[in-house]
Coordinates of C-alpha atoms in Angstrom, one line a residue:
X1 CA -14.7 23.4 -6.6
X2 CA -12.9 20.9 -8.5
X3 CA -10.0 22.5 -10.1
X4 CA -9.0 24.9 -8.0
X5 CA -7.8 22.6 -4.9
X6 CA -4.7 23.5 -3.4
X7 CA -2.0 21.0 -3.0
X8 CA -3.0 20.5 0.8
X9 CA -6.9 19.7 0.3
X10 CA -5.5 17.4 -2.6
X11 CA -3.5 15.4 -0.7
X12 CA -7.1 15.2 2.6
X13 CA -8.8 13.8 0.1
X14 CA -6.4 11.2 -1.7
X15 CA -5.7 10.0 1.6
X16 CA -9.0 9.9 2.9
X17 CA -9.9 7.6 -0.5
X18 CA -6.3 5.7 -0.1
X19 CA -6.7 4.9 3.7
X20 CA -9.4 2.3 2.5
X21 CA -7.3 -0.2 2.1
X22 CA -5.2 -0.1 4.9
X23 CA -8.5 -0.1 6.9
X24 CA -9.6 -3.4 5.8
X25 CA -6.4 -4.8 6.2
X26 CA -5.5 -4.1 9.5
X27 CA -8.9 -3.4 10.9
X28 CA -10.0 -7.0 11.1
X29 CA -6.8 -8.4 12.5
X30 CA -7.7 -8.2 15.9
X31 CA -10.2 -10.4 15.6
X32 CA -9.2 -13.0 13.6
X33 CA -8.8 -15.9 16.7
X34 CA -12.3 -15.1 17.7
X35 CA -13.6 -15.0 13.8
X36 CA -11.7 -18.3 13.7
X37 CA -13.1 -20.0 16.9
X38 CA -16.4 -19.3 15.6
X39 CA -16.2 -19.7 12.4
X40 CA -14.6 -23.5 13.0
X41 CA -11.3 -22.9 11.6
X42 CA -7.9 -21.9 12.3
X43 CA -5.6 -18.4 12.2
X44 CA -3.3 -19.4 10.2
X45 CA -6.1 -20.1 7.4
X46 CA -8.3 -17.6 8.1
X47 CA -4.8 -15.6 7.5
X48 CA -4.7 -16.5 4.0
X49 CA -7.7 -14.1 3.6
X50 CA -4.8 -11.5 3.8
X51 CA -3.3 -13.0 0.8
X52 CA -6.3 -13.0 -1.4
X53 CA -7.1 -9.6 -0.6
X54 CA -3.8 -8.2 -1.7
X55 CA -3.9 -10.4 -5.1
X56 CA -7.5 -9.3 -5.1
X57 CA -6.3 -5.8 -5.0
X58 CA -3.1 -5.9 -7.4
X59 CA -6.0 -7.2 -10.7
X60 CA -7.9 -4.3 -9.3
X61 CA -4.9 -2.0 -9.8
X62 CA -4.0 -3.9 -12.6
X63 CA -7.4 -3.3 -14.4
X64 CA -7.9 0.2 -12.9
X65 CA -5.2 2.3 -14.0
X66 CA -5.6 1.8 -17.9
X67 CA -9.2 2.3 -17.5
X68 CA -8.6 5.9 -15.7
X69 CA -6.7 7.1 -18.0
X70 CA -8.8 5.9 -21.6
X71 CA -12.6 6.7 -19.1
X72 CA -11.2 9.0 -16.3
X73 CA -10.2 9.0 -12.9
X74 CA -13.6 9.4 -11.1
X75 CA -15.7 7.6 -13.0
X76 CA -13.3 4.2 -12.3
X77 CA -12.9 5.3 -8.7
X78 CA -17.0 5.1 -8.0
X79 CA -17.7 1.6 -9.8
X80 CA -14.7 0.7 -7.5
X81 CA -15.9 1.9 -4.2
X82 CA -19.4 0.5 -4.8
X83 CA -18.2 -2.6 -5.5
X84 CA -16.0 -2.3 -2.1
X85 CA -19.2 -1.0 -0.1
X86 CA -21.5 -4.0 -1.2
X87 CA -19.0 -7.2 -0.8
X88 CA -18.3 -5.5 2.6
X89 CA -21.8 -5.5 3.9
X90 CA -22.1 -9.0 1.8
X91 CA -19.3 -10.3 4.1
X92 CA -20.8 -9.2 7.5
X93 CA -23.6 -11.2 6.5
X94 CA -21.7 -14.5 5.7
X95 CA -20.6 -17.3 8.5
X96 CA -18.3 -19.0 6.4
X97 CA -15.0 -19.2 6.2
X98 CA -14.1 -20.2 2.7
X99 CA -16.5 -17.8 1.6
X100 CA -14.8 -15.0 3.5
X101 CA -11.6 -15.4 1.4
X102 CA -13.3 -15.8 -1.7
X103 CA -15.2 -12.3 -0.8
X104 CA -12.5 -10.6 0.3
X105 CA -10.8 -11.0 -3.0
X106 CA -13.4 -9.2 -4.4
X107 CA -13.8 -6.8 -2.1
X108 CA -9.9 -5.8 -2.7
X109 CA -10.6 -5.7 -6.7
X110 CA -13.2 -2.5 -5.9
X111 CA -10.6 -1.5 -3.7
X112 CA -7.8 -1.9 -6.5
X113 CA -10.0 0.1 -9.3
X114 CA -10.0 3.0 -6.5
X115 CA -6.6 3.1 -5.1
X116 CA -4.6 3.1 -8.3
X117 CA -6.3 6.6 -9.3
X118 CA -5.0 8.7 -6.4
X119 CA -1.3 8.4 -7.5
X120 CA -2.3 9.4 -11.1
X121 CA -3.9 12.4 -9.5
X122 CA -1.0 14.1 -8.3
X123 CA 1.2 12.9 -11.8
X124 CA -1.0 14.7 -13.4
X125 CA -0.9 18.2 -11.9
X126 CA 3.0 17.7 -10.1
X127 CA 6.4 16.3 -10.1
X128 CA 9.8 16.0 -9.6
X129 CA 10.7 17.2 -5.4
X130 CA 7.1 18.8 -5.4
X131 CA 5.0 15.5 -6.4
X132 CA 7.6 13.4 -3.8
X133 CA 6.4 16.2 -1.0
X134 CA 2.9 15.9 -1.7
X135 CA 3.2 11.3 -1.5
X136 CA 4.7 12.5 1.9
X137 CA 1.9 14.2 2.7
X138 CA -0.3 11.8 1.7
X139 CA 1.6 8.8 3.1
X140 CA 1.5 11.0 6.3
X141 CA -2.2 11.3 6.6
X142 CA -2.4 7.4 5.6
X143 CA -0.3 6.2 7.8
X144 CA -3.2 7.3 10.3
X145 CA -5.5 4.9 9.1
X146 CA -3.1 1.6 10.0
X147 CA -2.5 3.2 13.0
X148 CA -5.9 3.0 14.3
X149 CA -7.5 0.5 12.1
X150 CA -6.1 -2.1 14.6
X151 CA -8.0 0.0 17.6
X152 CA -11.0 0.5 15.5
X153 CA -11.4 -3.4 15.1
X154 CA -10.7 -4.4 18.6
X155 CA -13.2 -1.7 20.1
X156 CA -15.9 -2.7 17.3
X157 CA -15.2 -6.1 17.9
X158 CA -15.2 -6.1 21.9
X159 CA -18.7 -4.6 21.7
X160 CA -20.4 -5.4 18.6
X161 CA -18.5 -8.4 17.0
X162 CA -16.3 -9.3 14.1
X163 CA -19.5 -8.7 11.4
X164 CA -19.7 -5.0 12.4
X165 CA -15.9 -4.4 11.3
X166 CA -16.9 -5.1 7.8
X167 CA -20.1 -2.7 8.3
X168 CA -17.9 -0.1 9.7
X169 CA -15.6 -0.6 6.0
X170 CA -18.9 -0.5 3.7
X171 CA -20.2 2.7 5.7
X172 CA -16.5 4.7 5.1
X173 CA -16.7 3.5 1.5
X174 CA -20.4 4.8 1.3
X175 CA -18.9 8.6 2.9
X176 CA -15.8 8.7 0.3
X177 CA -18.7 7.5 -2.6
X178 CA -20.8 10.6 -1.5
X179 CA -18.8 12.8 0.1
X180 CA -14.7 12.5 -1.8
X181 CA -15.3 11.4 -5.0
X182 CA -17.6 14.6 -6.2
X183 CA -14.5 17.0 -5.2
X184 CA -11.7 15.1 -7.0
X185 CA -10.7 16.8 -9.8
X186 CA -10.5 15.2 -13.9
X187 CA -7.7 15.1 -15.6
X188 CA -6.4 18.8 -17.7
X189 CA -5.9 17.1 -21.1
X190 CA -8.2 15.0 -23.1
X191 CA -9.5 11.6 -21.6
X192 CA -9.1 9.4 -24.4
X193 CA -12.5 7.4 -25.0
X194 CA -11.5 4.2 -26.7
X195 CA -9.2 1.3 -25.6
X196 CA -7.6 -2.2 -26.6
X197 CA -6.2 -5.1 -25.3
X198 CA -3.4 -4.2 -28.0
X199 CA -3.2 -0.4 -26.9
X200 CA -2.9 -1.7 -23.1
X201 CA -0.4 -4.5 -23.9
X202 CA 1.6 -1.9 -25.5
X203 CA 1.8 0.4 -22.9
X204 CA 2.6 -2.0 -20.0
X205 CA 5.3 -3.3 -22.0
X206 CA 6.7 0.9 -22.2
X207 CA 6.7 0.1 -18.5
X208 CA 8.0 -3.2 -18.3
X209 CA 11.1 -2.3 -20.7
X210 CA 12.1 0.8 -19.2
X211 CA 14.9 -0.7 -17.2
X212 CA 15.2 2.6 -14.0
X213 CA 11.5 2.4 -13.6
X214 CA 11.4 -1.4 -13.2
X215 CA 14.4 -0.7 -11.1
X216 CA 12.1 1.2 -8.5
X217 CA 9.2 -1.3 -9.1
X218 CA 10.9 -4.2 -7.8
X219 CA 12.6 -2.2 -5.0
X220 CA 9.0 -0.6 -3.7
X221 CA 7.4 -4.1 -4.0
X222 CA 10.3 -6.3 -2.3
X223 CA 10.5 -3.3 0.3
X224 CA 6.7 -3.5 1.2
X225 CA 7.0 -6.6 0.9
X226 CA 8.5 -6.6 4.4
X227 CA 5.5 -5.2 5.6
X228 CA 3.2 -7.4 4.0
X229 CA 5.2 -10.7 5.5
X230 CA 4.4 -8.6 9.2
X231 CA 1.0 -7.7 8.6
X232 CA 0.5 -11.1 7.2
X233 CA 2.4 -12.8 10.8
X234 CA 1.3 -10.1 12.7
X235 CA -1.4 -11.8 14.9
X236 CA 0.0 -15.1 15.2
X237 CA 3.7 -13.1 16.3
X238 CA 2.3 -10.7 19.0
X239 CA -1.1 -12.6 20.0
X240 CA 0.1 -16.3 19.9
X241 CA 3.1 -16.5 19.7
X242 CA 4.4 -13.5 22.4
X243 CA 1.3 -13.9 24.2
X244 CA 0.1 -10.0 23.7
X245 CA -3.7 -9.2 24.4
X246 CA -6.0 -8.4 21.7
X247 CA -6.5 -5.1 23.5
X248 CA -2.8 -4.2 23.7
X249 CA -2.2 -5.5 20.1
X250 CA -3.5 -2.4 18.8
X251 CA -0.9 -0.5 20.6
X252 CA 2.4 -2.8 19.6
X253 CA 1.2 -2.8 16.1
X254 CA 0.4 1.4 16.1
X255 CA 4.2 1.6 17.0
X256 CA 5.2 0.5 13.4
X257 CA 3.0 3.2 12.1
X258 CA 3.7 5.9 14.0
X259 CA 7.8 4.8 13.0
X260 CA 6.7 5.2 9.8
X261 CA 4.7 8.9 9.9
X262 CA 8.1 10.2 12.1
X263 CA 10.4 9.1 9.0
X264 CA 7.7 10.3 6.5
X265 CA 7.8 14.4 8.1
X266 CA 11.9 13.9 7.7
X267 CA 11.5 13.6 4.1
X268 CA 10.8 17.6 3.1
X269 CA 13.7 18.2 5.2
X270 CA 15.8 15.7 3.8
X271 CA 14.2 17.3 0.5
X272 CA 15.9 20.8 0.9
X273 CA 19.4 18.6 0.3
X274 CA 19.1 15.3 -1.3
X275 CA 17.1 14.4 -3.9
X276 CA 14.5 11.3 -3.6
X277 CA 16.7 8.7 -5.5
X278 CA 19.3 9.1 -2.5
X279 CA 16.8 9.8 0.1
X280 CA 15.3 6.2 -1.2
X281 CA 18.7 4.3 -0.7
X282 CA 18.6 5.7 3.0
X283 CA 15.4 4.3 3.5
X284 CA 16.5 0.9 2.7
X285 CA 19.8 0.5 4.3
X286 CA 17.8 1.7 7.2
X287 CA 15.7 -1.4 6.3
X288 CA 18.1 -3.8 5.7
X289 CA 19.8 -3.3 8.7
X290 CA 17.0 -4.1 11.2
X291 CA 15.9 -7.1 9.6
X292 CA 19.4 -8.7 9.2
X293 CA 19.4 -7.8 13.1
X294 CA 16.6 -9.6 13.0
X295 CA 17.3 -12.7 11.5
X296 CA 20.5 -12.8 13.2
X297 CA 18.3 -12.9 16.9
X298 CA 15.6 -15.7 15.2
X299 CA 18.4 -18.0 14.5
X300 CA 20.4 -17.4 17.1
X301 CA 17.3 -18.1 19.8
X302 CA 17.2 -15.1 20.9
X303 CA 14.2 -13.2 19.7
X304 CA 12.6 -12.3 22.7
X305 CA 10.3 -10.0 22.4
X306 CA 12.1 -6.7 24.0
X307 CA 14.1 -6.9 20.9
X308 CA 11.9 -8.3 18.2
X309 CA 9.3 -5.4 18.9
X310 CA 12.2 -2.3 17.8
X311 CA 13.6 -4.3 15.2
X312 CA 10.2 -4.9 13.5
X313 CA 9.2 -0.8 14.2
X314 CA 12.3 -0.1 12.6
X315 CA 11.9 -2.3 9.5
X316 CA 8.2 -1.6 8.8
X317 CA 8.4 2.3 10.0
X318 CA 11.4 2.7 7.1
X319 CA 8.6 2.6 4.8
X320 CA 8.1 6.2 5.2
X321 CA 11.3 7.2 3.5
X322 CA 10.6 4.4 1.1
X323 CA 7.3 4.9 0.1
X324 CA 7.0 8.6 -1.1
X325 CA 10.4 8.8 -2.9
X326 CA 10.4 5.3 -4.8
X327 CA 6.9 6.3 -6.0
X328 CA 8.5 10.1 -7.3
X329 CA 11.4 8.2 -8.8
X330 CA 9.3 5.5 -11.0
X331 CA 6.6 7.6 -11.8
X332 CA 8.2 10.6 -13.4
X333 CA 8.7 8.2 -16.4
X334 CA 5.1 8.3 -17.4
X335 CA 3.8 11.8 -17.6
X336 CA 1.3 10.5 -20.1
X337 CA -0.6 7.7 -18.8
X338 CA 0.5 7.6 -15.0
X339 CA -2.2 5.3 -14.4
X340 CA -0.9 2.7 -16.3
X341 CA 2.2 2.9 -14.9
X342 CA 0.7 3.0 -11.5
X343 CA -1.5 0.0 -11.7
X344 CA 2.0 -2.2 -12.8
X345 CA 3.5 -0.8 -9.9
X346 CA 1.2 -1.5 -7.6
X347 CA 0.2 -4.5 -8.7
X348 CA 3.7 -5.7 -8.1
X349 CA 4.0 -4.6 -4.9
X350 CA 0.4 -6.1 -3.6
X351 CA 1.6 -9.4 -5.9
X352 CA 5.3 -9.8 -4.7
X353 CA 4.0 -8.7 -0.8
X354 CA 0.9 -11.2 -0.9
X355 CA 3.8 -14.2 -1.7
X356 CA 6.1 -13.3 0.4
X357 CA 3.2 -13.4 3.3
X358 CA 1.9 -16.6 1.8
X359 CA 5.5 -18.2 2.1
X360 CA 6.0 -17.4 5.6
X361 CA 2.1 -18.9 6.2
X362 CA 3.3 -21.8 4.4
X363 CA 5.9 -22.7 6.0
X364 CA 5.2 -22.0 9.5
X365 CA 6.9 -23.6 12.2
X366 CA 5.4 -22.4 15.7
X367 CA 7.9 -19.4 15.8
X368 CA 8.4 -16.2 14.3
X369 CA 11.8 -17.8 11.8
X370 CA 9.7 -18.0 8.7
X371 CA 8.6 -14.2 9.2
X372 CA 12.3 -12.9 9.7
X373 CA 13.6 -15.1 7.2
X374 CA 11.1 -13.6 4.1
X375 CA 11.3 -10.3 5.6
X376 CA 15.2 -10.6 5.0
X377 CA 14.6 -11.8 1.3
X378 CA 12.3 -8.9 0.5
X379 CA 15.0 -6.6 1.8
X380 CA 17.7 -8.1 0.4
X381 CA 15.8 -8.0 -3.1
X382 CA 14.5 -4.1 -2.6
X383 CA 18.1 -3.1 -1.8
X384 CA 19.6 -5.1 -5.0
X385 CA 16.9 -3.7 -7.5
X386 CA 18.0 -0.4 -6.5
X387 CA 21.3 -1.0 -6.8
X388 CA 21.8 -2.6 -9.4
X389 CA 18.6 -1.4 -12.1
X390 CA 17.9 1.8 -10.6
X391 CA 21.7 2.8 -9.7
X392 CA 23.2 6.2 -10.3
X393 CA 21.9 9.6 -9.5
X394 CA 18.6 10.5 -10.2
X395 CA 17.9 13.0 -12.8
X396 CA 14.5 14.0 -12.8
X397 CA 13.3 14.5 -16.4
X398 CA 11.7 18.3 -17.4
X399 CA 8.1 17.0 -17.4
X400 CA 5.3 19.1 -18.4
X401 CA 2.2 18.7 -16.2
X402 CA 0.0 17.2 -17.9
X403 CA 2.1 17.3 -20.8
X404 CA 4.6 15.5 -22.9
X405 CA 8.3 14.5 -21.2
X406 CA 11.5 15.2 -22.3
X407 CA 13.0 12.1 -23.0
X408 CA 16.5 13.0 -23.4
X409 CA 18.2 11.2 -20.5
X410 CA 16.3 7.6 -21.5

């Protein structure tokens, strides 16, 4: 039942558990002016709850991945979901708007200790083109969850209310507690049953001194970061600022996602000729380009929305040629303990993306400038990492599932 999942049902249920975060990110933003009017505050603060979840979610990640790979994979993922599912009924519950952020940080840890083990899944049964085919897979199922958390939360919160979103969150994590977690497979080799500050030290510094995989680290997290600096502005830009309604806000924000799942089904067949190292470098010139285009309109005065709304598709949706292949490329390094490496690299990313969306908070101006100008410097940054750290043609290392790596090319 457990072992003998094929690469398909695999990548169902990593998604299914993955898509948990991008459901409480995007689900609530909808409603964040009415959550603000009646909570007494403003967007732009209620915004920074945004922030604190993805920080809340990189110590997660952070504390997650070591622990799944000394305890096991599915053991860590259950504490983490039940502490998801109870903060999220604990927050439907609360009125208060300080509170909220505070809660939502630790709602994102649960979420961390969950999400870093799904990557560590597929390291430890596949790699090289085959594990980058099966992130696409899973990034494609994913990407479903973004695309209609914003729906979700504006249906939910048209009839029920804001405090019903976050009941809707602690009932999916209560169905992947009962219903996903049970099917996941362990890891083949031995689950080691002791662990150190020392031994953990150790092996993030393996990460943190291997200078190709720190090359893809920075370029993931900077390139996200993009993302992050929308998702963070993303109410504010199309409801405020552009004047969008909440019920069409669902649909201008789904057409970054669907970008996204139309780039991630080129990458097998970009597979059959290139491998994910130059497939990655595509990904992010595609990037770069539409948020230079971007900045270029903001300064000028002329981001009207008729442009704004491609350039922003195109610069969030490249993350589906980003996402799969920059994760293939950093985590073939670590056949060993891939959850240790995962939890650094995604606690980057969730780090790096929170700031760059607390910077364009902080200095906001009444327009959209502070959002193309951090989406620019995450670009920029993701394009120079690869270039310069993770430069050259990728040669994938004979790994052993499971096994030990040939280390002949570091």
């Amino acid at each position: 039942m457990r072992m003998d999942l094929t690469a398909r049902q695999l990548a169902v249920l990593l998604a299914s558990m993955v898509a948990l975060s991008p459901l409480a990110v995007d689900a609530y933003l909808p409603a964040l002016p009415t959550m603000a009017t009646e909570l007494g505050t403003t967007v732009n603060i209620l915004q920074t709850s945004l922030s604190t979840y993805l920080g809340g979610l990189g110590l997660g990640l952070l504390l997650g991945g070591p622990l799944s790979d000394h305890y096991g994979r599915r053991l860590v993922g259950k504490i983490g979901i039940f502490i998801f599912m109870v903060i999220s009924l604990a927050i439907a519950l609360i009125h208060h708007a300080e509170a909220i952020i505070v809660l939502r940080f630790v709602q994102a840890f649960g979420g961390g200790c969950l999400t870093v083990i799904a990557p560590a899944f597929v390291r430890d049964r596949y790699d090289g083109k085959e594990a980058a085919r099966i992130f696409a897979l899973i990034g494609l199922i994913m990407a479903v969850a973004p695309l209609l958390a914003p729906a979700i939360g504006a249906v939910i919160l048209t009839y029920f209310g804001w405090e019903w979103i976050f009941v809707f969150l602690g009932a999916y994590a209560l169905l992947i507690l009962i219903v996903v977690m049970p099917r996941l497979p362990e890891r083949r080799i031995k689950v080691l049953s002791a662990i150190s500050p020392r031994q953990v030290f150790k092996d993030y510094w393996g990460v943190l001194t291997h200078k190709s995989a720190m090359g893809y680290l920075l370029t993931q997290s900077f390139a996200i970061g993009v993302m992050f600096v929308f998702l963070t502005s993303s109410s504010y830009t199309y409801i405020e600022y552009f004047g969008v309604s909440e019920g069409m806000f669902p649909v201008y924000f789904g057409m970054n996602m669907v970008a996204a799942m139309l780039l991630n089904r080129l990458n097998p067949f970009l597979l059959k000729f290139l491998d994910p190292h130059q497939i990655l470098g595509i990904g992010l010139c595609s990037q770069f380009l539409t948020v230079v285009a971007l900045a270029f309109l903001t300064l000028a005065g002329r981001a009207e929305f008729v442009f704004v709304v491609p350039l922003i598709v195109g610069s969030v949706g490249a993350a589906g040629l980003i996402m799969p292949n920059c994760m293939t490329c950093f985590i073939s390094n670590f056949p060993e303990k891939p959850g240790t490496a995962n939890a650094l690299f995604g606690t980057s990313q969730y780090v790096i993306g929170g700031c760059l969306g607390a910077l364009a908070s902080a200095f906001h101006t009444g327009n959209i400038l502070p959002m193309s100008l951090m989406m620019l410097v995450g670009s920029v940054t993701a394009l120079g990492a690869y270039t310069v750290l993770a430069g050259g043609r990728l040669r994938m290392p004979a790994l052993q599932r499971d096994g030990q790596a040939d280390d002949s090319r570091q």
